[in-house]
mmCIF file of N, CA and C in Angstrom:
data_model
loop_
_atom_site.group_PDB
_atom_site.id
_atom_site.type_symbol
_atom_site.label_atom_id
_atom_site.label_comp_id
_atom_site.label_asym_id
_atom_site.label_seq_id
_atom_site.Cartn_x
_atom_site.Cartn_y
_atom_site.Cartn_z
ATOM 1 N N VAL A 1 -21.403 23.142 -9.267
ATOM 2 C CA VAL A 1 -20.549 23.496 -9.096
ATOM 3 C C VAL A 1 -19.767 22.796 -7.888
ATOM 4 N N MET A 2 -19.030 22.614 -8.038
ATOM 5 C CA MET A 2 -17.808 21.511 -7.077
ATOM 6 C C MET A 2 -16.763 22.293 -6.240
ATOM 7 N N ALA A 3 -16.366 22.123 -5.226
ATOM 8 C CA ALA A 3 -15.230 22.709 -4.615
ATOM 9 C C ALA A 3 -14.476 21.475 -3.656
ATOM 10 N N SER A 4 -13.197 21.233 -3.833
ATOM 11 C CA SER A 4 -12.508 20.464 -2.894
ATOM 12 C C SER A 4 -12.397 20.302 -1.447
ATOM 13 N N SER A 5 -12.993 21.288 -1.046
ATOM 14 C CA SER A 5 -13.316 21.418 0.547
ATOM 15 C C SER A 5 -14.017 22.700 0.912
ATOM 16 N N THR A 6 -14.364 22.464 2.387
ATOM 17 C CA THR A 6 -15.064 24.176 2.830
ATOM 18 C C THR A 6 -14.046 24.887 3.058
ATOM 19 N N GLY A 7 -14.668 26.355 3.108
ATOM 20 C CA GLY A 7 -13.686 27.184 3.290
ATOM 21 C C GLY A 7 -13.210 27.349 4.326
ATOM 22 N N ASP A 8 -12.881 26.678 5.360
ATOM 23 C CA ASP A 8 -12.216 26.470 7.020
ATOM 24 C C ASP A 8 -11.302 25.554 6.722
ATOM 25 N N GLU A 9 -11.101 24.759 5.603
ATOM 26 C CA GLU A 9 -10.529 23.404 5.104
ATOM 27 C C GLU A 9 -9.244 23.482 4.187
ATOM 28 N N THR A 10 -8.587 22.489 4.265
ATOM 29 C CA THR A 10 -7.387 22.782 3.450
ATOM 30 C C THR A 10 -7.348 21.424 2.302
ATOM 31 N N SER A 11 -7.226 21.530 1.128
ATOM 32 C CA SER A 11 -7.354 20.528 0.463
ATOM 33 C C SER A 11 -6.282 19.918 0.620
ATOM 34 N N LEU A 12 -6.229 18.393 0.910
ATOM 35 C CA LEU A 12 -4.971 17.908 1.055
ATOM 36 C C LEU A 12 -4.554 17.108 -0.250
ATOM 37 N N GLU A 13 -3.232 16.619 -0.206
ATOM 38 C CA GLU A 13 -2.320 16.109 -1.020
ATOM 39 C C GLU A 13 -1.555 14.890 -0.703
ATOM 40 N N SER A 14 -1.476 13.996 -1.464
ATOM 41 C CA SER A 14 -0.509 13.208 -1.187
ATOM 42 C C SER A 14 0.196 12.033 -2.146
ATOM 43 N N ARG A 15 1.617 11.731 -2.036
ATOM 44 C CA ARG A 15 2.436 10.848 -3.054
ATOM 45 C C ARG A 15 1.451 9.871 -3.674
ATOM 46 N N GLU A 16 1.044 9.635 -2.387
ATOM 47 C CA GLU A 16 0.205 7.668 -2.958
ATOM 48 C C GLU A 16 -1.102 8.168 -3.752
ATOM 49 N N TRP A 17 -1.580 9.390 -3.799
ATOM 50 C CA TRP A 17 -2.807 9.622 -4.540
ATOM 51 C C TRP A 17 -2.206 10.450 -5.956
ATOM 52 N N GLY A 18 -0.679 10.863 -5.902
ATOM 53 C CA GLY A 18 -0.548 11.240 -7.187
ATOM 54 C C GLY A 18 -0.953 12.760 -7.321
ATOM 55 N N GLY A 19 -1.436 13.228 -6.178
ATOM 56 C CA GLY A 19 -1.803 14.947 -6.027
ATOM 57 C C GLY A 19 -2.833 14.875 -5.111
ATOM 58 N N GLY A 20 -3.942 15.908 -5.093
ATOM 59 C CA GLY A 20 -4.818 15.695 -4.515
ATOM 60 C C GLY A 20 -6.168 14.583 -4.170
ATOM 61 N N ALA A 21 -6.594 14.768 -2.745
ATOM 62 C CA ALA A 21 -7.626 13.749 -2.620
ATOM 63 C C ALA A 21 -8.948 14.172 -3.576
ATOM 64 N N PHE A 22 -9.276 15.369 -3.874
ATOM 65 C CA PHE A 22 -10.338 16.063 -4.523
ATOM 66 C C PHE A 22 -10.204 14.824 -6.153
ATOM 67 N N THR A 23 -8.991 15.537 -6.665
ATOM 68 C CA THR A 23 -8.758 15.024 -8.153
ATOM 69 C C THR A 23 -8.763 13.540 -8.137
ATOM 70 N N LYS A 24 -7.892 13.068 -7.226
ATOM 71 C CA LYS A 24 -8.095 11.658 -7.387
ATOM 72 C C LYS A 24 -9.517 10.843 -7.399
ATOM 73 N N ALA A 25 -10.394 11.470 -6.392
ATOM 74 C CA ALA A 25 -11.810 10.999 -6.321
ATOM 75 C C ALA A 25 -12.354 11.510 -7.703
ATOM 76 N N LEU A 26 -12.509 12.405 -8.270
ATOM 77 C CA LEU A 26 -12.795 12.961 -9.745
ATOM 78 C C LEU A 26 -12.183 11.888 -10.622
ATOM 79 N N VAL A 27 -11.272 11.673 -10.949
ATOM 80 C CA VAL A 27 -10.644 11.313 -12.244
ATOM 81 C C VAL A 27 -11.202 9.792 -11.539
ATOM 82 N N ASP A 28 -10.813 9.054 -10.885
ATOM 83 C CA ASP A 28 -11.584 7.714 -10.592
ATOM 84 C C ASP A 28 -12.679 7.619 -10.688
ATOM 85 N N GLY A 29 -13.814 8.523 -10.193
ATOM 86 C CA GLY A 29 -14.881 8.436 -10.572
ATOM 87 C C GLY A 29 -15.419 8.635 -11.762
ATOM 88 N N LEU A 30 -14.706 9.465 -12.621
ATOM 89 C CA LEU A 30 -14.961 9.606 -14.230
ATOM 90 C C LEU A 30 -14.813 8.344 -14.953
ATOM 91 N N ARG A 31 -13.669 7.690 -14.221
ATOM 92 C CA ARG A 31 -13.198 6.637 -15.149
ATOM 93 C C ARG A 31 -14.054 5.454 -14.979
ATOM 94 N N GLY A 32 -15.055 5.624 -13.718
ATOM 95 C CA GLY A 32 -16.191 4.258 -13.762
ATOM 96 C C GLY A 32 -16.434 4.291 -12.277
ATOM 97 N N SER A 33 -15.636 4.551 -10.920
ATOM 98 C CA SER A 33 -15.729 4.091 -9.771
ATOM 99 C C SER A 33 -17.246 4.745 -9.595
ATOM 100 N N ALA A 34 -17.477 6.092 -10.350
ATOM 101 C CA ALA A 34 -18.882 6.365 -9.716
ATOM 102 C C ALA A 34 -20.224 6.235 -10.893
ATOM 103 N N ASP A 35 -19.693 5.017 -11.162
ATOM 104 C CA ASP A 35 -20.880 4.404 -11.644
ATOM 105 C C ASP A 35 -21.767 3.410 -10.544
ATOM 106 N N LEU A 36 -22.425 4.391 -10.009
ATOM 107 C CA LEU A 36 -23.200 3.557 -8.724
ATOM 108 C C LEU A 36 -24.350 2.721 -9.156
ATOM 109 N N VAL A 37 -24.915 3.095 -10.393
ATOM 110 C CA VAL A 37 -25.784 1.874 -10.791
ATOM 111 C C VAL A 37 -25.740 1.115 -11.623
ATOM 112 N N SER A 38 -24.433 1.071 -12.030
ATOM 113 C CA SER A 38 -23.702 0.096 -12.830
ATOM 114 C C SER A 38 -24.525 -0.167 -14.004
ATOM 115 N N ASP A 39 -24.603 1.040 -14.869
ATOM 116 C CA ASP A 39 -25.375 1.106 -16.392
ATOM 117 C C ASP A 39 -24.392 1.630 -17.383
ATOM 118 N N GLY A 40 -23.135 1.711 -16.888
ATOM 119 C CA GLY A 40 -22.017 2.142 -18.014
ATOM 120 C C GLY A 40 -21.935 3.804 -18.166
ATOM 121 N N VAL A 41 -22.549 4.575 -17.310
ATOM 122 C CA VAL A 41 -22.833 5.929 -17.423
ATOM 123 C C VAL A 41 -22.549 6.812 -16.267
ATOM 124 N N VAL A 42 -21.789 7.660 -16.108
ATOM 125 C CA VAL A 42 -21.537 8.193 -14.672
ATOM 126 C C VAL A 42 -22.130 9.631 -14.663
ATOM 127 N N MET A 43 -23.308 9.725 -13.962
ATOM 128 C CA MET A 43 -24.439 10.779 -13.955
ATOM 129 C C MET A 43 -23.546 11.995 -13.266
ATOM 130 N N ASN A 44 -23.737 13.065 -13.412
ATOM 131 C CA ASN A 44 -23.581 14.351 -12.465
ATOM 132 C C ASN A 44 -23.747 14.117 -11.037
ATOM 133 N N LEU A 45 -25.134 13.209 -10.765
ATOM 134 C CA LEU A 45 -25.280 13.027 -9.293
ATOM 135 C C LEU A 45 -24.512 11.882 -8.773
ATOM 136 N N GLU A 46 -24.286 10.960 -9.685
ATOM 137 C CA GLU A 46 -23.466 9.908 -9.162
ATOM 138 C C GLU A 46 -22.118 10.751 -8.902
ATOM 139 N N ILE A 47 -21.350 11.697 -9.452
ATOM 140 C CA ILE A 47 -20.054 12.098 -9.365
ATOM 141 C C ILE A 47 -19.937 12.777 -7.840
ATOM 142 N N ASP A 48 -21.298 13.322 -8.017
ATOM 143 C CA ASP A 48 -21.107 14.328 -6.494
ATOM 144 C C ASP A 48 -21.243 13.349 -5.433
ATOM 145 N N ALA A 49 -22.285 12.375 -5.486
ATOM 146 C CA ALA A 49 -21.821 11.376 -4.159
ATOM 147 C C ALA A 49 -20.714 10.811 -3.634
ATOM 148 N N TYR A 50 -19.949 10.335 -5.168
ATOM 149 C CA TYR A 50 -19.019 9.270 -5.516
ATOM 150 C C TYR A 50 -17.718 10.518 -4.449
ATOM 151 N N VAL A 51 -17.576 11.285 -5.131
ATOM 152 C CA VAL A 51 -16.522 12.333 -4.954
ATOM 153 C C VAL A 51 -16.606 12.665 -3.309
ATOM 154 N N GLY A 52 -17.848 13.063 -2.816
ATOM 155 C CA GLY A 52 -18.033 13.731 -1.460
ATOM 156 C C GLY A 52 -17.601 12.528 -0.652
ATOM 157 N N LEU A 53 -17.997 11.084 -0.762
ATOM 158 C CA LEU A 53 -17.965 10.222 0.105
ATOM 159 C C LEU A 53 -16.430 9.744 0.025
ATOM 160 N N THR A 54 -15.754 9.699 -1.092
ATOM 161 C CA THR A 54 -14.591 9.038 -1.338
ATOM 162 C C THR A 54 -13.441 10.087 -0.720
ATOM 163 N N VAL A 55 -13.621 11.218 -0.570
ATOM 164 C CA VAL A 55 -12.529 12.182 -0.400
ATOM 165 C C VAL A 55 -12.982 12.002 1.438
ATOM 166 N N ILE A 56 -13.867 12.338 1.700
ATOM 167 C CA ILE A 56 -13.919 11.906 3.044
ATOM 168 C C ILE A 56 -13.374 10.849 3.470
ATOM 169 N N ASN A 57 -13.170 9.674 3.172
ATOM 170 C CA ASN A 57 -12.648 8.567 3.408
ATOM 171 C C ASN A 57 -11.322 8.637 3.018
ATOM 172 N N LEU A 58 -10.837 9.221 2.039
ATOM 173 C CA LEU A 58 -9.516 9.193 1.839
ATOM 174 C C LEU A 58 -8.786 10.091 2.800
ATOM 175 N N THR A 59 -9.437 10.974 3.329
ATOM 176 C CA THR A 59 -8.576 11.866 4.210
ATOM 177 C C THR A 59 -8.904 12.198 5.616
ATOM 178 N N ALA A 60 -9.607 10.817 6.113
ATOM 179 C CA ALA A 60 -10.137 10.610 7.453
ATOM 180 C C ALA A 60 -11.047 11.582 8.095
ATOM 181 N N GLY A 61 -11.842 11.867 6.883
ATOM 182 C CA GLY A 61 -12.768 13.073 7.677
ATOM 183 C C GLY A 61 -12.420 14.562 7.421
ATOM 184 N N LYS A 62 -10.551 15.008 7.200
ATOM 185 C CA LYS A 62 -10.403 16.222 7.541
ATOM 186 C C LYS A 62 -10.514 17.176 6.125
ATOM 187 N N GLN A 63 -11.013 16.533 5.095
ATOM 188 C CA GLN A 63 -11.384 17.109 3.988
ATOM 189 C C GLN A 63 -12.907 16.951 3.606
ATOM 190 N N THR A 64 -13.827 18.211 3.288
ATOM 191 C CA THR A 64 -15.097 17.662 2.911
ATOM 192 C C THR A 64 -15.513 18.744 1.525
ATOM 193 N N PRO A 65 -15.338 17.744 0.700
ATOM 194 C CA PRO A 65 -15.821 18.374 -0.814
ATOM 195 C C PRO A 65 -17.134 19.192 -0.604
ATOM 196 N N VAL A 66 -17.646 20.178 -1.241
ATOM 197 C CA VAL A 66 -18.780 20.797 -1.302
ATOM 198 C C VAL A 66 -19.125 21.204 -2.680
ATOM 199 N N SER A 67 -20.785 20.973 -2.729
ATOM 200 C CA SER A 67 -21.359 20.902 -4.022
ATOM 201 C C SER A 67 -22.623 21.866 -3.866
ATOM 202 N N SER A 68 -22.850 22.762 -4.939
ATOM 203 C CA SER A 68 -24.148 23.240 -5.068
ATOM 204 C C SER A 68 -24.974 23.011 -6.406
ATOM 205 N N LYS A 69 -26.133 22.900 -6.766
ATOM 206 C CA LYS A 69 -26.939 22.625 -7.726
ATOM 207 C C LYS A 69 -28.204 23.155 -7.945
ATOM 208 N N ARG A 70 -28.444 23.684 -8.371
ATOM 209 C CA ARG A 70 -30.006 24.406 -9.053
ATOM 210 C C ARG A 70 -30.784 23.075 -8.887
ATOM 211 N N LEU A 71 -31.932 23.587 -8.284
ATOM 212 C CA LEU A 71 -33.238 22.690 -7.949
ATOM 213 C C LEU A 71 -33.620 22.138 -9.576
ATOM 214 N N ASN A 72 -33.504 23.152 -10.465
ATOM 215 C CA ASN A 72 -34.104 22.738 -11.744
ATOM 216 C C ASN A 72 -33.367 22.059 -13.072
ATOM 217 N N VAL A 73 -32.373 21.638 -12.319
ATOM 218 C CA VAL A 73 -31.209 21.093 -13.416
ATOM 219 C C VAL A 73 -31.369 19.498 -13.448
ATOM 220 N N ILE A 74 -31.534 18.902 -14.480
ATOM 221 C CA ILE A 74 -31.934 17.350 -14.654
ATOM 222 C C ILE A 74 -30.765 16.865 -14.920
ATOM 223 N N PRO A 75 -30.664 15.771 -14.333
ATOM 224 C CA PRO A 75 -29.183 14.698 -14.216
ATOM 225 C C PRO A 75 -28.843 14.557 -16.001
ATOM 226 N N PHE A 76 -27.428 14.731 -15.642
ATOM 227 C CA PHE A 76 -26.911 14.706 -17.014
ATOM 228 C C PHE A 76 -25.694 13.510 -17.245
ATOM 229 N N PRO A 77 -25.456 12.883 -18.297
ATOM 230 C CA PRO A 77 -24.262 12.015 -18.110
ATOM 231 C C PRO A 77 -22.763 13.022 -18.318
ATOM 232 N N LEU A 78 -22.012 12.538 -17.405
ATOM 233 C CA LEU A 78 -20.461 13.091 -17.557
ATOM 234 C C LEU A 78 -19.502 12.140 -18.441
ATOM 235 N N SER A 79 -19.786 10.949 -18.053
ATOM 236 C CA SER A 79 -18.974 10.103 -18.954
ATOM 237 C C SER A 79 -19.411 8.845 -19.223
ATOM 238 N N ARG A 80 -19.042 8.079 -20.082
ATOM 239 C CA ARG A 80 -19.373 6.756 -20.328
ATOM 240 C C ARG A 80 -18.141 5.557 -20.238
ATOM 241 N N ILE A 81 -18.514 4.712 -19.767
ATOM 242 C CA ILE A 81 -17.753 3.576 -19.181
ATOM 243 C C ILE A 81 -17.594 2.321 -20.181
ATOM 244 N N LYS A 82 -16.313 2.601 -20.543
ATOM 245 C CA LYS A 82 -16.125 1.207 -21.673
ATOM 246 C C LYS A 82 -16.163 -0.085 -20.996
ATOM 247 N N LYS A 83 -17.193 -1.344 -21.451
ATOM 248 C CA LYS A 83 -17.155 -2.651 -20.954
ATOM 249 C C LYS A 83 -16.360 -3.330 -21.669
#
């Protein structure tokens, strides 16, 4: 489960991003920016790290995405990047 911000924060939007910071980070990540190990596949763990850091940077720390994951979930692919 991923959420765009903590419970006491507002999810920020900008015309520059074409919507919300969380959505921009998620879409960019699935399109390849989150392929942190450069293997052509975006894994769930990669998107989690990428979205978290990107949203914090886009919003100058005003928005912090949160996620929860079960300990027994094996990493799985979310998207494959065309090269």
